[in-house]
mmCIF file of C-alpha atoms in Angstrom:
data_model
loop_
_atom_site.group_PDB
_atom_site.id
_atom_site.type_symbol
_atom_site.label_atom_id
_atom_site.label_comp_id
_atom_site.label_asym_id
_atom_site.label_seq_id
_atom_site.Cartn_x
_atom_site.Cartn_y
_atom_site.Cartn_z
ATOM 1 C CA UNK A 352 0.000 0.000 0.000
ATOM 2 C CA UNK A 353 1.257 3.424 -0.864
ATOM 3 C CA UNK A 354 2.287 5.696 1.619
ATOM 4 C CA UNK A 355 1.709 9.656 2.851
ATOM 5 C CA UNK A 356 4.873 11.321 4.006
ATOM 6 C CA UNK A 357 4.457 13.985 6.336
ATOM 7 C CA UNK A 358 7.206 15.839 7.124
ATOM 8 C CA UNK A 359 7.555 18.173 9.941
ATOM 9 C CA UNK A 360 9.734 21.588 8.875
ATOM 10 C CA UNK A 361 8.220 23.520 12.022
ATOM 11 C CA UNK A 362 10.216 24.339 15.462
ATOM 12 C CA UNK A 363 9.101 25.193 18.413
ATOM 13 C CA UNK A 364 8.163 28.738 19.698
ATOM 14 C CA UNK A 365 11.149 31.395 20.188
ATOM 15 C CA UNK A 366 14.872 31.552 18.265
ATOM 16 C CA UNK A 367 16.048 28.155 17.498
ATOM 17 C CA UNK A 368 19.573 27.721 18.615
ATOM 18 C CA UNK A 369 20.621 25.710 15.631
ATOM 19 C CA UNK A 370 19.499 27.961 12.810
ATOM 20 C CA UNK A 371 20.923 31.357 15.008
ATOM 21 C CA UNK A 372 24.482 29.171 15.034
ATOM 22 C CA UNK A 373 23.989 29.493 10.831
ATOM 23 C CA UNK A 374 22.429 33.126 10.563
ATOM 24 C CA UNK A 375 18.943 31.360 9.574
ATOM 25 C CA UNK A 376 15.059 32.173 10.854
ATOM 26 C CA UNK A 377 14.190 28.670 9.962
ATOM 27 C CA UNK A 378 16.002 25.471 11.010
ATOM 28 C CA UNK A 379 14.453 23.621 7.764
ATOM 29 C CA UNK A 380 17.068 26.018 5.838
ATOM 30 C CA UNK A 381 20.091 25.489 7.461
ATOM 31 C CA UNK A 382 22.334 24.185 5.036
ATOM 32 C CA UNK A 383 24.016 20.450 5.103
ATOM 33 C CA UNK A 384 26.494 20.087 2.436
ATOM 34 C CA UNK A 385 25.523 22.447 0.777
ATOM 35 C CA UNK A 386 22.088 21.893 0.461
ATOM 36 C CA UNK A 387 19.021 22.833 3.037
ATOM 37 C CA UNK A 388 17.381 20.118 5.271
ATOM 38 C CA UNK A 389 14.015 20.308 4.150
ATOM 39 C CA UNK A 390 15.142 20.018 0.618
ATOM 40 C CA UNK A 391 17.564 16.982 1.061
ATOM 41 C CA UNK A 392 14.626 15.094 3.066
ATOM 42 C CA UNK A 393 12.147 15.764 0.620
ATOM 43 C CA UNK A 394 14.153 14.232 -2.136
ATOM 44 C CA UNK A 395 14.659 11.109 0.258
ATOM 45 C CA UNK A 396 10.936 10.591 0.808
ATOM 46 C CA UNK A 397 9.928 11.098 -2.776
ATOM 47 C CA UNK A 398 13.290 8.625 -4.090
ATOM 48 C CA UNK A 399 11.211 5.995 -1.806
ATOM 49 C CA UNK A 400 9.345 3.650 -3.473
ATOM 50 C CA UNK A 401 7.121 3.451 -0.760
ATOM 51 C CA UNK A 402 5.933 6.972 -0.640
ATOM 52 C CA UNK A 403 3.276 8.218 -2.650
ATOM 53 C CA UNK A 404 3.313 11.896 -1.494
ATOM 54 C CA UNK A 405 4.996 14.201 0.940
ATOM 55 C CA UNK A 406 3.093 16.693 2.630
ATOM 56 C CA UNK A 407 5.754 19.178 4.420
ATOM 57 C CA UNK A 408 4.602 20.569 7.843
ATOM 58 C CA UNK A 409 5.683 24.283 8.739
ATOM 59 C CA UNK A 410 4.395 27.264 10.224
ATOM 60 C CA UNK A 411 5.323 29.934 7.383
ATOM 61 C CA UNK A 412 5.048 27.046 4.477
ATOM 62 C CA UNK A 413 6.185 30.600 1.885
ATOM 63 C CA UNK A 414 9.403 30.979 3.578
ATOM 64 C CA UNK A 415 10.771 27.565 2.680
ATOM 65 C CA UNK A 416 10.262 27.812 -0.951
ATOM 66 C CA UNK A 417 11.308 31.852 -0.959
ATOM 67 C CA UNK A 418 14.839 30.972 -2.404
ATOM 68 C CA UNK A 419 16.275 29.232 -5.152
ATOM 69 C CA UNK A 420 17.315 25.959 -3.845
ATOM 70 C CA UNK A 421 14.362 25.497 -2.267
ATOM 71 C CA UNK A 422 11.592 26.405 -4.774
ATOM 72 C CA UNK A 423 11.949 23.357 -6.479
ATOM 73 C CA UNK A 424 9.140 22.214 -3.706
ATOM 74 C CA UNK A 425 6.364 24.454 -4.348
ATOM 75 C CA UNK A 426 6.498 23.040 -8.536
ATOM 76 C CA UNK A 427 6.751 18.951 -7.514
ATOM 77 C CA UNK A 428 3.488 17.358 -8.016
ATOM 78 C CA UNK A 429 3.985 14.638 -5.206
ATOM 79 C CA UNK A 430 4.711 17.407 -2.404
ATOM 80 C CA UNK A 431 2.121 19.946 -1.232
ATOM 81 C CA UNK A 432 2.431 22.513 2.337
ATOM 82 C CA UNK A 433 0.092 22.613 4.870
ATOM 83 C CA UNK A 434 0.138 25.354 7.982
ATOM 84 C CA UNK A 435 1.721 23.365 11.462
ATOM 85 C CA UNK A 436 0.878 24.971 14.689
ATOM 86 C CA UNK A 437 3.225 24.626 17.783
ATOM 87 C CA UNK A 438 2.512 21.369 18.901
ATOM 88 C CA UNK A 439 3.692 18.451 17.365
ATOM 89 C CA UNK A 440 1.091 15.677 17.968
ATOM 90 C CA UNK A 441 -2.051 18.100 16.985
ATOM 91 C CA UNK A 442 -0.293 19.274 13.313
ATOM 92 C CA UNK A 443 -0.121 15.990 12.740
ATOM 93 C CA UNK A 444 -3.043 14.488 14.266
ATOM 94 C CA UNK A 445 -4.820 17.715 12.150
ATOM 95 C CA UNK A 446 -3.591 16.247 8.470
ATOM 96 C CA UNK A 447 -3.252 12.776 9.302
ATOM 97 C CA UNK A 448 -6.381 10.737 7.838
ATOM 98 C CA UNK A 449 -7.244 13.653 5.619
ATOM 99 C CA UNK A 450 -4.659 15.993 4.166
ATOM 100 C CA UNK A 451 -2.438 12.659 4.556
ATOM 101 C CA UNK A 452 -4.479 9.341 3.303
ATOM 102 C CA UNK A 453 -3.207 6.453 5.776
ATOM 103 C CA UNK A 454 -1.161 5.268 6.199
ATOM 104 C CA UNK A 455 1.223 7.809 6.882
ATOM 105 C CA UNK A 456 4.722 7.880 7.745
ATOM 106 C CA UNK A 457 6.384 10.753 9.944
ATOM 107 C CA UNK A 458 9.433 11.819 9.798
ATOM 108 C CA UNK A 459 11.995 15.113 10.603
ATOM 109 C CA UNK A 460 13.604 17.624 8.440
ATOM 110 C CA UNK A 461 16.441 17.797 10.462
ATOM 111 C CA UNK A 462 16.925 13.540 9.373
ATOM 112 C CA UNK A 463 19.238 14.612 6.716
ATOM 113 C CA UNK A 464 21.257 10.966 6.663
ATOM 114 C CA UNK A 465 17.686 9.106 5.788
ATOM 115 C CA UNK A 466 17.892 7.290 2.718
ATOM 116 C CA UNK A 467 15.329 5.874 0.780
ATOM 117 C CA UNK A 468 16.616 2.089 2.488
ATOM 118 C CA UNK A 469 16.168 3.173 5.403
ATOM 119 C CA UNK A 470 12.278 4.393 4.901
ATOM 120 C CA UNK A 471 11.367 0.844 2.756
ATOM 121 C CA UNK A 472 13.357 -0.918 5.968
ATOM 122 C CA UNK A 473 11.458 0.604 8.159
ATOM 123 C CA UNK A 474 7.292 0.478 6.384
ATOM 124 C CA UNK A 475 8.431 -3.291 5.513
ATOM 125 C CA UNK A 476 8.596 -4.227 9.077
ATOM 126 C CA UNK A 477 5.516 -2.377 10.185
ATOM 127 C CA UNK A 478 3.209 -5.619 9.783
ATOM 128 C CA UNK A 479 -0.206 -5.019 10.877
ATOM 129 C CA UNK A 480 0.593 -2.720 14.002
ATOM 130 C CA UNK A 481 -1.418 0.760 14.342
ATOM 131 C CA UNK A 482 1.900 2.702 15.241
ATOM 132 C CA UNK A 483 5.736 1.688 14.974
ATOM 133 C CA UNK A 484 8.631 3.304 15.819
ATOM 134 C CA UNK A 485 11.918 3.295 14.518
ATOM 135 C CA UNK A 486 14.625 2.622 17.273
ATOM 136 C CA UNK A 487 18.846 1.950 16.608
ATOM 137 C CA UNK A 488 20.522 -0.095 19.060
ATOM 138 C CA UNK A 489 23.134 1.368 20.723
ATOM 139 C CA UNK A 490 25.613 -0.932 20.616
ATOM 140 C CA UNK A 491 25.255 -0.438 16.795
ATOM 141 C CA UNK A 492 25.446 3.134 17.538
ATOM 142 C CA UNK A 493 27.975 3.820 19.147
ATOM 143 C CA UNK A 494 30.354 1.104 17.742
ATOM 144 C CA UNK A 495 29.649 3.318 14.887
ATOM 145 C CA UNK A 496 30.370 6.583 15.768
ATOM 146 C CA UNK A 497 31.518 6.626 19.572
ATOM 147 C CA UNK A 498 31.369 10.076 20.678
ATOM 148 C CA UNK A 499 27.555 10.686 19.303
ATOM 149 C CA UNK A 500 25.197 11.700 21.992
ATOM 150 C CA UNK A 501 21.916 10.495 21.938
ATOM 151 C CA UNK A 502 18.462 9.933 24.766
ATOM 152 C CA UNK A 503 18.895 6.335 25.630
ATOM 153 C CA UNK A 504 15.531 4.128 26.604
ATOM 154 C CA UNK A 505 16.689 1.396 28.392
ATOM 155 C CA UNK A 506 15.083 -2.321 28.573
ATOM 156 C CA UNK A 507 16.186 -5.719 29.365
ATOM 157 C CA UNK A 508 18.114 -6.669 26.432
ATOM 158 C CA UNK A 509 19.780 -3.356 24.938
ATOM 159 C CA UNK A 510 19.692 0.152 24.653
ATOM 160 C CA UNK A 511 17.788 2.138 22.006
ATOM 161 C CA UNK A 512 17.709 5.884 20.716
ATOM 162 C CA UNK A 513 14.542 6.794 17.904
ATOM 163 C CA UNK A 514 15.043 7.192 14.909
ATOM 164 C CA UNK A 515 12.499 9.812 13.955
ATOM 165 C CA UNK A 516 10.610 7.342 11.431
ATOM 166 C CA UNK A 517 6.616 6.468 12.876
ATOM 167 C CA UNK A 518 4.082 4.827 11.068
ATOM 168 C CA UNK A 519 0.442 6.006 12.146
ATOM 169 C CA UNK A 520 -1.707 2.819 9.723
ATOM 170 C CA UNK A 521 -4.631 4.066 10.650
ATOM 171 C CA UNK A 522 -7.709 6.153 12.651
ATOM 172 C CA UNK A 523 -6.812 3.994 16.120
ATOM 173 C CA UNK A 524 -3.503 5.473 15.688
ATOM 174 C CA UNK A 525 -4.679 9.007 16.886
ATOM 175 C CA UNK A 526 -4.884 7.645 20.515
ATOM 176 C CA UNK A 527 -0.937 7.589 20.247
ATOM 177 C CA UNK A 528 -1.028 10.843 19.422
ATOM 178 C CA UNK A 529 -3.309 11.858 22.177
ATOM 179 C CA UNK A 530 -1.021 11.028 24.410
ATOM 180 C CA UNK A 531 1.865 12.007 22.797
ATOM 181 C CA UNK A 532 0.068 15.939 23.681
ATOM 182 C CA UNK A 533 0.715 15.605 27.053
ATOM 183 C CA UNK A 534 4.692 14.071 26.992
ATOM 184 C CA UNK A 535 6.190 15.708 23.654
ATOM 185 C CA UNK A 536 7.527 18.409 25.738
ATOM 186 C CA UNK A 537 9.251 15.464 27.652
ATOM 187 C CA UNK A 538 10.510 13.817 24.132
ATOM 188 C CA UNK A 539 13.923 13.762 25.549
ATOM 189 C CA UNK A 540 13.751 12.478 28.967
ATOM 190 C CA UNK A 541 13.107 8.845 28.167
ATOM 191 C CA UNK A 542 11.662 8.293 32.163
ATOM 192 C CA UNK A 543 9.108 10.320 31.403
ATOM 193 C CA UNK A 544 7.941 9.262 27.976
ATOM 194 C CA UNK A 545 7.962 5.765 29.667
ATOM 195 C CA UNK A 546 5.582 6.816 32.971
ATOM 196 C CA UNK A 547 3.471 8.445 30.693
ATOM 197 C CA UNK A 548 2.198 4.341 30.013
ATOM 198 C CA UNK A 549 1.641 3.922 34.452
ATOM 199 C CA UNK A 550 3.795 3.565 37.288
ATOM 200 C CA UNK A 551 4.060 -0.573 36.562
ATOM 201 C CA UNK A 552 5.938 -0.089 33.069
ATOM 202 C CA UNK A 553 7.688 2.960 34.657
ATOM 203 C CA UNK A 554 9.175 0.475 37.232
ATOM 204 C CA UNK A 555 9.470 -2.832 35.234
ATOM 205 C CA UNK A 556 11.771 -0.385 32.294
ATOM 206 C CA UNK A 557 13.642 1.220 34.896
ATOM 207 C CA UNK A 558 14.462 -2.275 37.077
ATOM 208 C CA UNK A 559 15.082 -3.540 33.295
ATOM 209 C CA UNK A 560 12.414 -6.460 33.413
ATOM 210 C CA UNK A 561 10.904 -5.888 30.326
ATOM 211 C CA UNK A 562 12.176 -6.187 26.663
ATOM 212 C CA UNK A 563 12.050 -3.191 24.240
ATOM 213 C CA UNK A 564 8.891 -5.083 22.214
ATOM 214 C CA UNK A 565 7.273 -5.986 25.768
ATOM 215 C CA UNK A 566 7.259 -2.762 26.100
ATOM 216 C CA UNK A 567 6.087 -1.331 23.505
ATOM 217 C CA UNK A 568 3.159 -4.370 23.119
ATOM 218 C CA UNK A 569 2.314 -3.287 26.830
ATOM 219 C CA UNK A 570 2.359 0.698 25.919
ATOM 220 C CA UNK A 571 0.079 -0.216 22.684
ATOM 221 C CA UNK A 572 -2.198 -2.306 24.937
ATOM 222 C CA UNK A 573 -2.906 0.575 27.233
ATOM 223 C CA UNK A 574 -4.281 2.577 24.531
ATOM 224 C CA UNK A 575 -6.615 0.301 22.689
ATOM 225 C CA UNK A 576 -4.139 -0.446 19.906
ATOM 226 C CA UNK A 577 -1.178 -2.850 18.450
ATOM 227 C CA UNK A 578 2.716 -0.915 19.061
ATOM 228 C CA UNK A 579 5.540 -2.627 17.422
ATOM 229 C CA UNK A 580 9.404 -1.019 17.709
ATOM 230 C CA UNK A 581 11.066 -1.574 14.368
ATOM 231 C CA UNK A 582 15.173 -1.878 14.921
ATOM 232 C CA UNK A 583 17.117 -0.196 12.165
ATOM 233 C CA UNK A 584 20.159 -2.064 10.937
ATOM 234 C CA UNK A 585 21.929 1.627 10.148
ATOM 235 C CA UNK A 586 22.932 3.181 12.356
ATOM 236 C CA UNK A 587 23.146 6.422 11.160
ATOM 237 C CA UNK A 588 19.043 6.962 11.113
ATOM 238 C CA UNK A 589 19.015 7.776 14.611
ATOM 239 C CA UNK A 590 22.014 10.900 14.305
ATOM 240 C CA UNK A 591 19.517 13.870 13.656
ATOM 241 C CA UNK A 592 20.845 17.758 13.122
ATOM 242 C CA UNK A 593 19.816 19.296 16.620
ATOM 243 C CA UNK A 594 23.212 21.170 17.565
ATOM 244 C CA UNK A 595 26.255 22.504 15.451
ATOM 245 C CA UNK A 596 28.332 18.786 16.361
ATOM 246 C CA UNK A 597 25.519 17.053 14.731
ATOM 247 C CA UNK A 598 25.784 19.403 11.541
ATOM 248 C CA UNK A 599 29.676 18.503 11.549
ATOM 249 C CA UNK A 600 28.751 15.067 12.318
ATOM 250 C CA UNK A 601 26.623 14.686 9.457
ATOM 251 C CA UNK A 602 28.136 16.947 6.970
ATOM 252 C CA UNK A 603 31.254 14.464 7.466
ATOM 253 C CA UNK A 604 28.853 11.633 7.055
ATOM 254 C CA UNK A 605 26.922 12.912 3.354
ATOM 255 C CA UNK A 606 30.705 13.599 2.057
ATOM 256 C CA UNK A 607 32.001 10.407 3.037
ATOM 257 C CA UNK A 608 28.552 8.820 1.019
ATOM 258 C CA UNK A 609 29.290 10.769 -2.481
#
Protein backbone atom coordinates (compact mmCIF):
# COMPACT_ATOMS: atom_id res chain seq x y z
CA UNK A 1 0.00 0.00 0.00
CA UNK A 2 1.26 3.42 -0.86
CA UNK A 3 2.29 5.70 1.62
CA UNK A 4 1.71 9.66 2.85
CA UNK A 5 4.87 11.32 4.01
CA UNK A 6 4.46 13.98 6.34
CA UNK A 7 7.21 15.84 7.12
CA UNK A 8 7.56 18.17 9.94
CA UNK A 9 9.73 21.59 8.87
CA UNK A 10 8.22 23.52 12.02
CA UNK A 11 10.22 24.34 15.46
CA UNK A 12 9.10 25.19 18.41
CA UNK A 13 8.16 28.74 19.70
CA UNK A 14 11.15 31.39 20.19
CA UNK A 15 14.87 31.55 18.27
CA UNK A 16 16.05 28.16 17.50
CA UNK A 17 19.57 27.72 18.62
CA UNK A 18 20.62 25.71 15.63
CA UNK A 19 19.50 27.96 12.81
CA UNK A 20 20.92 31.36 15.01
CA UNK A 21 24.48 29.17 15.03
CA UNK A 22 23.99 29.49 10.83
CA UNK A 23 22.43 33.13 10.56
CA UNK A 24 18.94 31.36 9.57
CA UNK A 25 15.06 32.17 10.85
CA UNK A 26 14.19 28.67 9.96
CA UNK A 27 16.00 25.47 11.01
CA UNK A 28 14.45 23.62 7.76
CA UNK A 29 17.07 26.02 5.84
CA UNK A 30 20.09 25.49 7.46
CA UNK A 31 22.33 24.18 5.04
CA UNK A 32 24.02 20.45 5.10
CA UNK A 33 26.49 20.09 2.44
CA UNK A 34 25.52 22.45 0.78
CA UNK A 35 22.09 21.89 0.46
CA UNK A 36 19.02 22.83 3.04
CA UNK A 37 17.38 20.12 5.27
CA UNK A 38 14.02 20.31 4.15
CA UNK A 39 15.14 20.02 0.62
CA UNK A 40 17.56 16.98 1.06
CA UNK A 41 14.63 15.09 3.07
CA UNK A 42 12.15 15.76 0.62
CA UNK A 43 14.15 14.23 -2.14
CA UNK A 44 14.66 11.11 0.26
CA UNK A 45 10.94 10.59 0.81
CA UNK A 46 9.93 11.10 -2.78
CA UNK A 47 13.29 8.63 -4.09
CA UNK A 48 11.21 5.99 -1.81
CA UNK A 49 9.34 3.65 -3.47
CA UNK A 50 7.12 3.45 -0.76
CA UNK A 51 5.93 6.97 -0.64
CA UNK A 52 3.28 8.22 -2.65
CA UNK A 53 3.31 11.90 -1.49
CA UNK A 54 5.00 14.20 0.94
CA UNK A 55 3.09 16.69 2.63
CA UNK A 56 5.75 19.18 4.42
CA UNK A 57 4.60 20.57 7.84
CA UNK A 58 5.68 24.28 8.74
CA UNK A 59 4.39 27.26 10.22
CA UNK A 60 5.32 29.93 7.38
CA UNK A 61 5.05 27.05 4.48
CA UNK A 62 6.18 30.60 1.89
CA UNK A 63 9.40 30.98 3.58
CA UNK A 64 10.77 27.56 2.68
CA UNK A 65 10.26 27.81 -0.95
CA UNK A 66 11.31 31.85 -0.96
CA UNK A 67 14.84 30.97 -2.40
CA UNK A 68 16.27 29.23 -5.15
CA UNK A 69 17.32 25.96 -3.84
CA UNK A 70 14.36 25.50 -2.27
CA UNK A 71 11.59 26.40 -4.77
CA UNK A 72 11.95 23.36 -6.48
CA UNK A 73 9.14 22.21 -3.71
CA UNK A 74 6.36 24.45 -4.35
CA UNK A 75 6.50 23.04 -8.54
CA UNK A 76 6.75 18.95 -7.51
CA UNK A 77 3.49 17.36 -8.02
CA UNK A 78 3.99 14.64 -5.21
CA UNK A 79 4.71 17.41 -2.40
CA UNK A 80 2.12 19.95 -1.23
CA UNK A 81 2.43 22.51 2.34
CA UNK A 82 0.09 22.61 4.87
CA UNK A 83 0.14 25.35 7.98
CA UNK A 84 1.72 23.37 11.46
CA UNK A 85 0.88 24.97 14.69
CA UNK A 86 3.23 24.63 17.78
CA UNK A 87 2.51 21.37 18.90
CA UNK A 88 3.69 18.45 17.36
CA UNK A 89 1.09 15.68 17.97
CA UNK A 90 -2.05 18.10 16.98
CA UNK A 91 -0.29 19.27 13.31
CA UNK A 92 -0.12 15.99 12.74
CA UNK A 93 -3.04 14.49 14.27
CA UNK A 94 -4.82 17.71 12.15
CA UNK A 95 -3.59 16.25 8.47
CA UNK A 96 -3.25 12.78 9.30
CA UNK A 97 -6.38 10.74 7.84
CA UNK A 98 -7.24 13.65 5.62
CA UNK A 99 -4.66 15.99 4.17
CA UNK A 100 -2.44 12.66 4.56
CA UNK A 101 -4.48 9.34 3.30
CA UNK A 102 -3.21 6.45 5.78
CA UNK A 103 -1.16 5.27 6.20
CA UNK A 104 1.22 7.81 6.88
CA UNK A 105 4.72 7.88 7.74
CA UNK A 106 6.38 10.75 9.94
CA UNK A 107 9.43 11.82 9.80
CA UNK A 108 11.99 15.11 10.60
CA UNK A 109 13.60 17.62 8.44
CA UNK A 110 16.44 17.80 10.46
CA UNK A 111 16.93 13.54 9.37
CA UNK A 112 19.24 14.61 6.72
CA UNK A 113 21.26 10.97 6.66
CA UNK A 114 17.69 9.11 5.79
CA UNK A 115 17.89 7.29 2.72
CA UNK A 116 15.33 5.87 0.78
CA UNK A 117 16.62 2.09 2.49
CA UNK A 118 16.17 3.17 5.40
CA UNK A 119 12.28 4.39 4.90
CA UNK A 120 11.37 0.84 2.76
CA UNK A 121 13.36 -0.92 5.97
CA UNK A 122 11.46 0.60 8.16
CA UNK A 123 7.29 0.48 6.38
CA UNK A 124 8.43 -3.29 5.51
CA UNK A 125 8.60 -4.23 9.08
CA UNK A 126 5.52 -2.38 10.19
CA UNK A 127 3.21 -5.62 9.78
CA UNK A 128 -0.21 -5.02 10.88
CA UNK A 129 0.59 -2.72 14.00
CA UNK A 130 -1.42 0.76 14.34
CA UNK A 131 1.90 2.70 15.24
CA UNK A 132 5.74 1.69 14.97
CA UNK A 133 8.63 3.30 15.82
CA UNK A 134 11.92 3.29 14.52
CA UNK A 135 14.62 2.62 17.27
CA UNK A 136 18.85 1.95 16.61
CA UNK A 137 20.52 -0.09 19.06
CA UNK A 138 23.13 1.37 20.72
CA UNK A 139 25.61 -0.93 20.62
CA UNK A 140 25.26 -0.44 16.80
CA UNK A 141 25.45 3.13 17.54
CA UNK A 142 27.98 3.82 19.15
CA UNK A 143 30.35 1.10 17.74
CA UNK A 144 29.65 3.32 14.89
CA UNK A 145 30.37 6.58 15.77
CA UNK A 146 31.52 6.63 19.57
CA UNK A 147 31.37 10.08 20.68
CA UNK A 148 27.56 10.69 19.30
CA UNK A 149 25.20 11.70 21.99
CA UNK A 150 21.92 10.50 21.94
CA UNK A 151 18.46 9.93 24.77
CA UNK A 152 18.90 6.34 25.63
CA UNK A 153 15.53 4.13 26.60
CA UNK A 154 16.69 1.40 28.39
CA UNK A 155 15.08 -2.32 28.57
CA UNK A 156 16.19 -5.72 29.36
CA UNK A 157 18.11 -6.67 26.43
CA UNK A 158 19.78 -3.36 24.94
CA UNK A 159 19.69 0.15 24.65
CA UNK A 160 17.79 2.14 22.01
CA UNK A 161 17.71 5.88 20.72
CA UNK A 162 14.54 6.79 17.90
CA UNK A 163 15.04 7.19 14.91
CA UNK A 164 12.50 9.81 13.95
CA UNK A 165 10.61 7.34 11.43
CA UNK A 166 6.62 6.47 12.88
CA UNK A 167 4.08 4.83 11.07
CA UNK A 168 0.44 6.01 12.15
CA UNK A 169 -1.71 2.82 9.72
CA UNK A 170 -4.63 4.07 10.65
CA UNK A 171 -7.71 6.15 12.65
CA UNK A 172 -6.81 3.99 16.12
CA UNK A 173 -3.50 5.47 15.69
CA UNK A 174 -4.68 9.01 16.89
CA UNK A 175 -4.88 7.64 20.52
CA UNK A 176 -0.94 7.59 20.25
CA UNK A 177 -1.03 10.84 19.42
CA UNK A 178 -3.31 11.86 22.18
CA UNK A 179 -1.02 11.03 24.41
CA UNK A 180 1.87 12.01 22.80
CA UNK A 181 0.07 15.94 23.68
CA UNK A 182 0.72 15.60 27.05
CA UNK A 183 4.69 14.07 26.99
CA UNK A 184 6.19 15.71 23.65
CA UNK A 185 7.53 18.41 25.74
CA UNK A 186 9.25 15.46 27.65
CA UNK A 187 10.51 13.82 24.13
CA UNK A 188 13.92 13.76 25.55
CA UNK A 189 13.75 12.48 28.97
CA UNK A 190 13.11 8.84 28.17
CA UNK A 191 11.66 8.29 32.16
CA UNK A 192 9.11 10.32 31.40
CA UNK A 193 7.94 9.26 27.98
CA UNK A 194 7.96 5.76 29.67
CA UNK A 195 5.58 6.82 32.97
CA UNK A 196 3.47 8.45 30.69
CA UNK A 197 2.20 4.34 30.01
CA UNK A 198 1.64 3.92 34.45
CA UNK A 199 3.80 3.56 37.29
CA UNK A 200 4.06 -0.57 36.56
CA UNK A 201 5.94 -0.09 33.07
CA UNK A 202 7.69 2.96 34.66
CA UNK A 203 9.18 0.47 37.23
CA UNK A 204 9.47 -2.83 35.23
CA UNK A 205 11.77 -0.38 32.29
CA UNK A 206 13.64 1.22 34.90
CA UNK A 207 14.46 -2.27 37.08
CA UNK A 208 15.08 -3.54 33.30
CA UNK A 209 12.41 -6.46 33.41
CA UNK A 210 10.90 -5.89 30.33
CA UNK A 211 12.18 -6.19 26.66
CA UNK A 212 12.05 -3.19 24.24
CA UNK A 213 8.89 -5.08 22.21
CA UNK A 214 7.27 -5.99 25.77
CA UNK A 215 7.26 -2.76 26.10
CA UNK A 216 6.09 -1.33 23.50
CA UNK A 217 3.16 -4.37 23.12
CA UNK A 218 2.31 -3.29 26.83
CA UNK A 219 2.36 0.70 25.92
CA UNK A 220 0.08 -0.22 22.68
CA UNK A 221 -2.20 -2.31 24.94
CA UNK A 222 -2.91 0.57 27.23
CA UNK A 223 -4.28 2.58 24.53
CA UNK A 224 -6.61 0.30 22.69
CA UNK A 225 -4.14 -0.45 19.91
CA UNK A 226 -1.18 -2.85 18.45
CA UNK A 227 2.72 -0.91 19.06
CA UNK A 228 5.54 -2.63 17.42
CA UNK A 229 9.40 -1.02 17.71
CA UNK A 230 11.07 -1.57 14.37
CA UNK A 231 15.17 -1.88 14.92
CA UNK A 232 17.12 -0.20 12.16
CA UNK A 233 20.16 -2.06 10.94
CA UNK A 234 21.93 1.63 10.15
CA UNK A 235 22.93 3.18 12.36
CA UNK A 236 23.15 6.42 11.16
CA UNK A 237 19.04 6.96 11.11
CA UNK A 238 19.01 7.78 14.61
CA UNK A 239 22.01 10.90 14.31
CA UNK A 240 19.52 13.87 13.66
CA UNK A 241 20.84 17.76 13.12
CA UNK A 242 19.82 19.30 16.62
CA UNK A 243 23.21 21.17 17.57
CA UNK A 244 26.25 22.50 15.45
CA UNK A 245 28.33 18.79 16.36
CA UNK A 246 25.52 17.05 14.73
CA UNK A 247 25.78 19.40 11.54
CA UNK A 248 29.68 18.50 11.55
CA UNK A 249 28.75 15.07 12.32
CA UNK A 250 26.62 14.69 9.46
CA UNK A 251 28.14 16.95 6.97
CA UNK A 252 31.25 14.46 7.47
CA UNK A 253 28.85 11.63 7.05
CA UNK A 254 26.92 12.91 3.35
CA UNK A 255 30.71 13.60 2.06
CA UNK A 256 32.00 10.41 3.04
CA UNK A 257 28.55 8.82 1.02
CA UNK A 258 29.29 10.77 -2.48
Amino acid sequence: MPWTALLLAGQRPGTDPLAAHFGETWKALVSVNGEPMVSRVARTLLASPSIERVVVLAQDPAALIARPDTEWLANEPRLSFTSSIASISQSVAAVAGELAPWPVLVTTADHVLLTPAMVEEFVGAVGDADVAVALVESENLLGRYPGNKRTWLRFRGGAYSGANLFALTGPRARAALDLWAGVEQDRKKGWKLVAAFGPMLLLRALTRTITLAGGLEAAGQRLGLAARPVVLSQPEAAIDVDKPADHGLAEAILSARS
